[in-house]
Each structure stands twice: as C-alpha cells, then as structure tokens.
Coordinates of C-alpha atoms in Angstrom, one line a residue:
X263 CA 16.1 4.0 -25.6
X264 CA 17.5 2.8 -22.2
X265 CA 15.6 4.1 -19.2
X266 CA 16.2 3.2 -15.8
X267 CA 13.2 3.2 -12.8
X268 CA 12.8 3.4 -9.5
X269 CA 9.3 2.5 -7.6
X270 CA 7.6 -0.2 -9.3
X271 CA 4.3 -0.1 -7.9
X272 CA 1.0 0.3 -9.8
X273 CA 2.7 2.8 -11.9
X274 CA 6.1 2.7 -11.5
X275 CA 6.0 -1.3 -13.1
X276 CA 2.9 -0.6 -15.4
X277 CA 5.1 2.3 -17.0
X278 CA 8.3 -0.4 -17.4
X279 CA 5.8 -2.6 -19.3
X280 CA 4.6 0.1 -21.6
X281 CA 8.1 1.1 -22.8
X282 CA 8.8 -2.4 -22.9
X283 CA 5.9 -3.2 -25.1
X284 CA 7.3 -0.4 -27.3
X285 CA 11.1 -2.0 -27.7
X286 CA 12.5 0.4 -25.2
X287 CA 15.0 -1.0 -22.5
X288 CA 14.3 -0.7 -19.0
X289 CA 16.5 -1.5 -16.2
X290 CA 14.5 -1.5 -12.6
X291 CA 15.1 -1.7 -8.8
X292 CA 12.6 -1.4 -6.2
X293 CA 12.4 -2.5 -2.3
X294 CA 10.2 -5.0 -2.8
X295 CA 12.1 -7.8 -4.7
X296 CA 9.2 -9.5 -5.7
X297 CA 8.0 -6.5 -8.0
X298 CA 11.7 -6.8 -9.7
X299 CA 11.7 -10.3 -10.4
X300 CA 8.2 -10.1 -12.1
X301 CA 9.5 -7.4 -14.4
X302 CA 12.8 -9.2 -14.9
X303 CA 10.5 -12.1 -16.0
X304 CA 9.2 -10.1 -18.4
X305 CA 11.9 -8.8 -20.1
X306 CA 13.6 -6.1 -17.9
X307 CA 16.8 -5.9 -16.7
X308 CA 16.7 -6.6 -12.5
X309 CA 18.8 -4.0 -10.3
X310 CA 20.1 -4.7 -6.9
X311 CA 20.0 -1.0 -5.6
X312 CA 20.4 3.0 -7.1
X313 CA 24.2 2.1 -7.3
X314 CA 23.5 -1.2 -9.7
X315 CA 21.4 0.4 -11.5
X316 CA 23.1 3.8 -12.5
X317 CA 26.2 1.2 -13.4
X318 CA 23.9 -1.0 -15.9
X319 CA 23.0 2.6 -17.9
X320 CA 24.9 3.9 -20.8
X321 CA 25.9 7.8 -20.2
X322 CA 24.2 10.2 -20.6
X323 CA 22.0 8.0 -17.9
X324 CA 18.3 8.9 -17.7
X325 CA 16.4 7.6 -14.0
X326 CA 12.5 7.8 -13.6
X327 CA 11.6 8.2 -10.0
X328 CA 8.6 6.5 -9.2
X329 CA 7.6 7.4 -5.7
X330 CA 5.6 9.0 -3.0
X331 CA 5.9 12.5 -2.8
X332 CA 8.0 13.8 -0.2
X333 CA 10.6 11.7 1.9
X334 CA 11.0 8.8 -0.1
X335 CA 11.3 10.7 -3.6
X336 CA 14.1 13.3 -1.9
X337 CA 16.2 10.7 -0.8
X338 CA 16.1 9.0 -4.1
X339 CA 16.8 11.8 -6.2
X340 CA 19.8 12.5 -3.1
X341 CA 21.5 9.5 -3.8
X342 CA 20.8 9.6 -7.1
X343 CA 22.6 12.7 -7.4
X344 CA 25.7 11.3 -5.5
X345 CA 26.5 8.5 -8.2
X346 CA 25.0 10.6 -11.5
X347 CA 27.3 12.0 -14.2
X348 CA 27.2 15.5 -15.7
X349 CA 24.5 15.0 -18.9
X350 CA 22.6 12.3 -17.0
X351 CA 18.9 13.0 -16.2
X352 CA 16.6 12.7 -13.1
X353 CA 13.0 12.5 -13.7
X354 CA 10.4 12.8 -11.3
X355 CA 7.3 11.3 -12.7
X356 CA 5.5 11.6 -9.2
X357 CA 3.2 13.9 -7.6
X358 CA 5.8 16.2 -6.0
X359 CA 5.1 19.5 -4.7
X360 CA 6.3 22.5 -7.6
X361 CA 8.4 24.4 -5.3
X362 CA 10.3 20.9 -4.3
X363 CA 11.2 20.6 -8.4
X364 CA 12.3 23.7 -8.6
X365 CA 14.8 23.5 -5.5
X366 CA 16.0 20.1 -6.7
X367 CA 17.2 21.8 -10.2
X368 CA 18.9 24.3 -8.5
X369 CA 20.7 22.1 -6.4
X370 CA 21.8 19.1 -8.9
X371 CA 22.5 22.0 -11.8
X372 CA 26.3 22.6 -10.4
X373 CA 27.0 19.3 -11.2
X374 CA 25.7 19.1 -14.2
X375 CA 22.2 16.7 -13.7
X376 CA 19.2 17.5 -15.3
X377 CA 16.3 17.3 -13.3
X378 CA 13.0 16.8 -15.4
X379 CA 9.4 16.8 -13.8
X380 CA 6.9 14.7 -15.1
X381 CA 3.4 15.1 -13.5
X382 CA 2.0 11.8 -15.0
X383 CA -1.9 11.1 -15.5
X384 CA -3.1 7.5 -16.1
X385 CA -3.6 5.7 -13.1
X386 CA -4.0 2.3 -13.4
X387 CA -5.1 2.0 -16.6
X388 CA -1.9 3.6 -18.2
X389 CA -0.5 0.4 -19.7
X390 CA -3.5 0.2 -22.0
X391 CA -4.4 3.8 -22.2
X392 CA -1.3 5.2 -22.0
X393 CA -0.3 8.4 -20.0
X394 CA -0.9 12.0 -20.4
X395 CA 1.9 13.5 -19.3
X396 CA 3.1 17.6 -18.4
X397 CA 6.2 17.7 -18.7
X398 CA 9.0 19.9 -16.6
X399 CA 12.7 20.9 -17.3
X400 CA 15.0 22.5 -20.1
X401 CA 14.1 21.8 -23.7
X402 CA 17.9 19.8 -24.0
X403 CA 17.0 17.4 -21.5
X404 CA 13.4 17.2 -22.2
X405 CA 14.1 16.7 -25.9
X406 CA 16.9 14.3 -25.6
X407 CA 14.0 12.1 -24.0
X408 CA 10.8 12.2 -26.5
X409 CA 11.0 9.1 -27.2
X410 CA 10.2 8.0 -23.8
X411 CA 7.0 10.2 -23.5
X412 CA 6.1 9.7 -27.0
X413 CA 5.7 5.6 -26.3
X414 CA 4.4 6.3 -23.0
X415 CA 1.7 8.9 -24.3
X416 CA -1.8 7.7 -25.7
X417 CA -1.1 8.8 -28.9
X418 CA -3.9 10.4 -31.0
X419 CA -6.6 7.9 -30.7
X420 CA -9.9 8.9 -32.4
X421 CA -10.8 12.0 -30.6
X422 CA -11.2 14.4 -32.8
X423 CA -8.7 17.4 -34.0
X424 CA -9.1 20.5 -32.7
X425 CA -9.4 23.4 -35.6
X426 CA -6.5 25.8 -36.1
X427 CA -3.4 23.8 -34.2
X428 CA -1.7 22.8 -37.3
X429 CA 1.4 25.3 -36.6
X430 CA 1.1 24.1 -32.6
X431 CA 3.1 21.4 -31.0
X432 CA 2.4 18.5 -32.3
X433 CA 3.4 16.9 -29.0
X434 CA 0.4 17.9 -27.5
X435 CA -2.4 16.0 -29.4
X436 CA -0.3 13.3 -28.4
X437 CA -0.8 13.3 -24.9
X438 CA 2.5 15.1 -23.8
X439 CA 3.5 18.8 -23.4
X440 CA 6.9 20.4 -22.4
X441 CA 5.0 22.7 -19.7
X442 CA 8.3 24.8 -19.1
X443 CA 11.1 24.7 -16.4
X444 CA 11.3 22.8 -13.6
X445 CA 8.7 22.4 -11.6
X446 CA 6.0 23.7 -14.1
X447 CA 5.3 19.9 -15.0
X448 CA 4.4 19.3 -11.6
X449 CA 2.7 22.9 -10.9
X450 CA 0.2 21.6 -14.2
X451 CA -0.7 18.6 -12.4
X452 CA -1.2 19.8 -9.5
X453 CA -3.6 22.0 -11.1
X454 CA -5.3 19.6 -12.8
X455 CA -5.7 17.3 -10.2
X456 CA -7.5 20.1 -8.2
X457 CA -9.5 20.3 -10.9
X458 CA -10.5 16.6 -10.8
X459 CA -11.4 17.8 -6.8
X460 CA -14.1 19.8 -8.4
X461 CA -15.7 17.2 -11.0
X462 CA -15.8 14.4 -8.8
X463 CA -17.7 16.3 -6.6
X464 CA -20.1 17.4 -9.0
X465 CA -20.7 14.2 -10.6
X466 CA -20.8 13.0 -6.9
X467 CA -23.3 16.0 -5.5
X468 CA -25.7 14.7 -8.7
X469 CA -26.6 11.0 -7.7
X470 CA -26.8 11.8 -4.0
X471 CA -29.7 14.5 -5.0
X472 CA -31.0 11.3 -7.6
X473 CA -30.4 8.8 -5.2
X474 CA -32.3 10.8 -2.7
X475 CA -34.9 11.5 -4.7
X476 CA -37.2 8.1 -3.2
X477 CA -36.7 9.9 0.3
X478 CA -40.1 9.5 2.1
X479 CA -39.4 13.3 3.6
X480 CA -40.8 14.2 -0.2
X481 CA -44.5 13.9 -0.8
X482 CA -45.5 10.4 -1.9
X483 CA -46.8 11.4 -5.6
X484 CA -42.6 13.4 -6.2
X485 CA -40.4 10.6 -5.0
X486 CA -39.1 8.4 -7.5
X487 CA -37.0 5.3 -7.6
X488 CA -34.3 5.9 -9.9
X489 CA -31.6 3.4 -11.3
X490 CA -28.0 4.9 -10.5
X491 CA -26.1 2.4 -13.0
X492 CA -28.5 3.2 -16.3
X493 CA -28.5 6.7 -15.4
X494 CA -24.8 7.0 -15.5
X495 CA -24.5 4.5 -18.5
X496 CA -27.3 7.0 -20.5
X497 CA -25.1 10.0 -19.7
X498 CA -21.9 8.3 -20.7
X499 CA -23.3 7.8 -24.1
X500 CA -23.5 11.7 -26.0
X501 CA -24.6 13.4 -22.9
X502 CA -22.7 17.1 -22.6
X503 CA -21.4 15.6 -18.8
X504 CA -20.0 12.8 -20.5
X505 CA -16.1 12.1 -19.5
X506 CA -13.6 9.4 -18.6
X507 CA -14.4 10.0 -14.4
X508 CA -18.7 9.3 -15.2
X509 CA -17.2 6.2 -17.1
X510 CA -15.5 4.9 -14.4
X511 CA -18.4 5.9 -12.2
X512 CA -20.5 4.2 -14.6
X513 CA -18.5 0.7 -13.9
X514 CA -18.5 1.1 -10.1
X515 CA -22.7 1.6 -10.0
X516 CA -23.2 -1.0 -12.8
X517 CA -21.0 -3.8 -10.2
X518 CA -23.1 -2.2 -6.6
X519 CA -25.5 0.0 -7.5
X520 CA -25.5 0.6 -3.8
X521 CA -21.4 0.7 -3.5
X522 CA -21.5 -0.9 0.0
X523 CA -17.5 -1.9 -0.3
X524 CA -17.5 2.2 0.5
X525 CA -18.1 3.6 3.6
X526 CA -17.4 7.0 1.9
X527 CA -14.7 8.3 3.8
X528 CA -12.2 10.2 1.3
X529 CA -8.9 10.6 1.4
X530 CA -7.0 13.8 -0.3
X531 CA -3.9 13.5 -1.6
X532 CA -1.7 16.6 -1.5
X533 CA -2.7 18.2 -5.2
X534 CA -5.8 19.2 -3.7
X535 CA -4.3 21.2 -0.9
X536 CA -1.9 22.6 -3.1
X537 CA -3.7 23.6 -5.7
X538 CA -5.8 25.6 -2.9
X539 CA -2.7 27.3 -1.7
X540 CA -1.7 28.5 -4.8
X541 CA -5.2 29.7 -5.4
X542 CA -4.5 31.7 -2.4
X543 CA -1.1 32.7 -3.0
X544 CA -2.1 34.2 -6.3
X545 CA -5.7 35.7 -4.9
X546 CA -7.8 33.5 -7.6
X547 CA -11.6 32.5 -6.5
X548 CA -11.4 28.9 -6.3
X549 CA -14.9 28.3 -4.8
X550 CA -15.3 24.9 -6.5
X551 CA -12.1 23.3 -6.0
X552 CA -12.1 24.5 -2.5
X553 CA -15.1 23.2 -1.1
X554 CA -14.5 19.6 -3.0
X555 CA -11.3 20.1 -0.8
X556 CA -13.2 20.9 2.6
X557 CA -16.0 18.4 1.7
X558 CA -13.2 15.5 2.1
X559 CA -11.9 16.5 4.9
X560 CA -15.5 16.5 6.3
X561 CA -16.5 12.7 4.8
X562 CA -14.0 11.2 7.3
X563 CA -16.7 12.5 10.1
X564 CA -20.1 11.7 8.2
X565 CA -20.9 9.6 5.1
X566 CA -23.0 10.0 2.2
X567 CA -24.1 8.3 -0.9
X568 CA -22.4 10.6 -3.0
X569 CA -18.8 10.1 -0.7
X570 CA -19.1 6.5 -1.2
X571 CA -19.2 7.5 -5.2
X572 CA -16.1 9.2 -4.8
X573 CA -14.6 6.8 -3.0
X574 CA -15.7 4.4 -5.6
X575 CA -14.1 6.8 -8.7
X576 CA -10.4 7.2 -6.4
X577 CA -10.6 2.9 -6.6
X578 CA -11.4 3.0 -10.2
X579 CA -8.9 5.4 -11.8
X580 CA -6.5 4.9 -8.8
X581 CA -6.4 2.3 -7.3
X582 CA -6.9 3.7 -4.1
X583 CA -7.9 1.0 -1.6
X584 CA -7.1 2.9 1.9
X585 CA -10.8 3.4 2.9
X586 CA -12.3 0.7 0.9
X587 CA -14.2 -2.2 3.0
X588 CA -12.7 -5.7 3.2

C-alpha cells in the first residue's frame, strides 16, 4: 500500500522504515532535507513539499501527519486539505488534543476528506518493536487502511492470550484497535499517557525511598546500601511490578547507577494536563495521575533521585533530551 508522510523525525522516519521493511510504499517530505535524502536512500520516494507529495499518491491518497501537536500539525492538515480529493485520508498519528480531531473532521467532511486519528505508542523503539496504536475515524476510512497499522503493529509476539476473546477483534491482540470516531484515538492516548504519569512516578517514588535508605538521618544499625541496577534488574525478571517502563529503567541504572547526565528536572508534555482536565470535566478522582502531574511541575524547582529516574525513563522510551546534561 502507498502511504504518504509528513514529519520525519524519530518517529515520523522510523515509521517510513517499518512500512518499508514490510513492502509498503512510502513517499516522504519533511523541512529538514537531510532527513528526506536518508530515507530516499533507503528506498523511499523524496517529496519537495505537501503539493509534491499529494501529486506522487494514487487517489484515494492517504497522508500521515507526523508532527507536534498544535501549530505545526493544523497547518499541515490545512494545506493538506486545500490540495486533497474527496476519498483521500488525513491521519494524524501525533499527540493532538481530542477536541482538536474532532473539529478537524467536521471541517474537512464537506469536502469529502477523511480525517483519521492515530494516537501512536512506541517511541523510539517502534521500528523494532513495532507500534501500539488507538486508532480514530469512520470504520470506511479506518478499514480501507489495515494494512498500514497491521505492518506497523507489534503483532502477537509471545505474550500470552487472554481467555474468552476469541469472538473479539482480533485487531486488538495485535497491537491496534479502531477506538471509535474522531478524536477517540487521540482521547485513548491521551488517557493512557496520563496513566504512564502515574507509573513512572511510582516506580520513581520507590528507588528514591531505596536509594535513601543509606541516609545517615536513620540510625546506623537500619541504613543499608542498596544496588539500584540489580534491584531493578531482580524485579524485571517475574516480579508482579515488572513492565516495559522498569525495563527501560533497568538499562538507565545498569549504565549510571547514579544517573548524573540528569539533573531531574521533568518536562510534561500536554497528555498529562489533559488527561487531568478531562478527569475534571467528567468529576473522576484522579489522585494518582494528578499529583505525578503537579510533582513535574514541581522538579523544575528542586531535584531528586527519583526525578532524575524519570528523567532517565522519558530518554529511554522517548528520546527526550530537553533536560538532559551535555
């Protein structure tokens, strides 16, 4: 299947590889032309703009947005709009705010464009992982394009079945589900990322109170000196805590068991906020997710152990580099 994309950054290109890899076509334009040429080189057809690429897609035309939420993604999807045919397909596979999905699908359904929201979970590590993906828009659209998610998906892998789905989607053990309308996708992922608020700072909460636990405030005969790396690594391996985020935590303590490229000042990307806000809206107790909200806010003040950890999983799964030491 043919698949044009726009924003080829540490997602944007690592999702044009992936398809690629699985003998899909991919034809790609980003600002930076260095990040075109290196996936022209392997295999992908180069863009010189929106307009170029819309031209080198057979109709019905189907563009991934792959951009920062907010002012760059709306004037993509704009222009988009203004040289897209009826039956063509605008997918926003960033981390866009619900209520800005569901206002785009009202505004490109008069002439015809399907918009399709993708909250997309992978980070870095998609190309060999794959994504897990929620998945926004009307069934026509969002069928027309399973075989994009379904080679961009993890697939099964060897985690085990869960009893009683066999008359559920079978989509979903895949690593994909069609959420809904617009802007469900996105609401999912917004969700789940608030969610991911709350773990980090658990996991995060844990080793300060272990890391602390050689303090000289505590009487000599209770402090011990305990090994951050192995303790994560012992965990990781049929503990009930055990997950992806304590893996990744696992390979930041085992490289600096003392994470000193940290100064543990964390950044929040909108999810968090939002999720909050629609706790609010809908007059849910979100304790958890709010206080892992409020406790970033408060790392860019003071630092602790346990901020520098989540600093340390945001690099890991993310990529995130803004607050890292150089």
């Amino acid at each position: 299947m043919q698949l044009g994309i726009v924003g080829l950054g540490r997602m944007g290109g690592n999702i044009a590889r992936r398809l690629t890899l699985a003998g899909h076509s991919c034809v790609v334009w980003d600002r930076n032309e260095a990040a075109v040429q290196g996936l022209a080189a392997e295999g992908n057809t180069p863009a010189g703009g929106l307009e170029d690429l819309v031209a080198k897609l057979d109709a019905p035309r189907a563009v991934w947005v792959m951009l920062p939420a907010g002012g760059p993604t709306e004037a993509t999807v704009k222009a988009l709009a203004e040289v897209m045919s009826p039956g063509d397909v605008i997918i926003d596979g960033g981390n866009t705010f619900y209520k800005d999905d569901i206002r785009r699908a009202a505004e490109l359904a008069p002439k015809g464009i399907h918009y399709v929201d993708v909250g997309t979970s992978g980070g870095v590590w998609g190309l060999e992982r794959g994504y897990c993906m929620m998945i926004g828009g009307a069934k026509e659209a969002v069928d027309r394009l399973d075989p994009i998610f379904a080679a961009l998906a993890p697939g099964l892998g060897d985690i085990p079945r869960t009893p009683g789905r066999e008359s559920r989607d079978a989509r979903v053990e895949q690593g994909y589900i069609h959420t809904g309308p617009a802007g469900s996708g996105h609401f999912v992922k917004m969700v789940h990322n608030g969610i991911e608020y709350g773990l980090m700072q658990a996991y995060a909460e844990g080793f300060e109170i272990l890391k602390k636990k050689d303090s000289t405030d505590l009487p000599e005969n209770e402090r011990f000196t305990l090994d951050m790396a192995d303790i994560a690594e012992v965990w990781r391996r049929g503990s009930v805590v055990s997950s992806w985020l304590l893996d990744l935590t696992a390979i930041a303590l085992t490289k600096d068991d003392q994470l000193s490229d940290f100064p543990g000042a964390v950044a929040d990307s909108g999810e968090g906020r939002w999720t909050v806000m629609a706790a609010i809206e809908e007059a849910v107790s979100a304790e958890v997710l709010s206080a892992a909200l409020y406790t970033r806010f408060r790392s860019r003040q003071d630092h602790t152990f346990g901020e520098k950890l989540l600093s340390a999983m945001r690099f890991q799964f993310g990529g995130h580099t803004e607050f890292k030491s150089k």
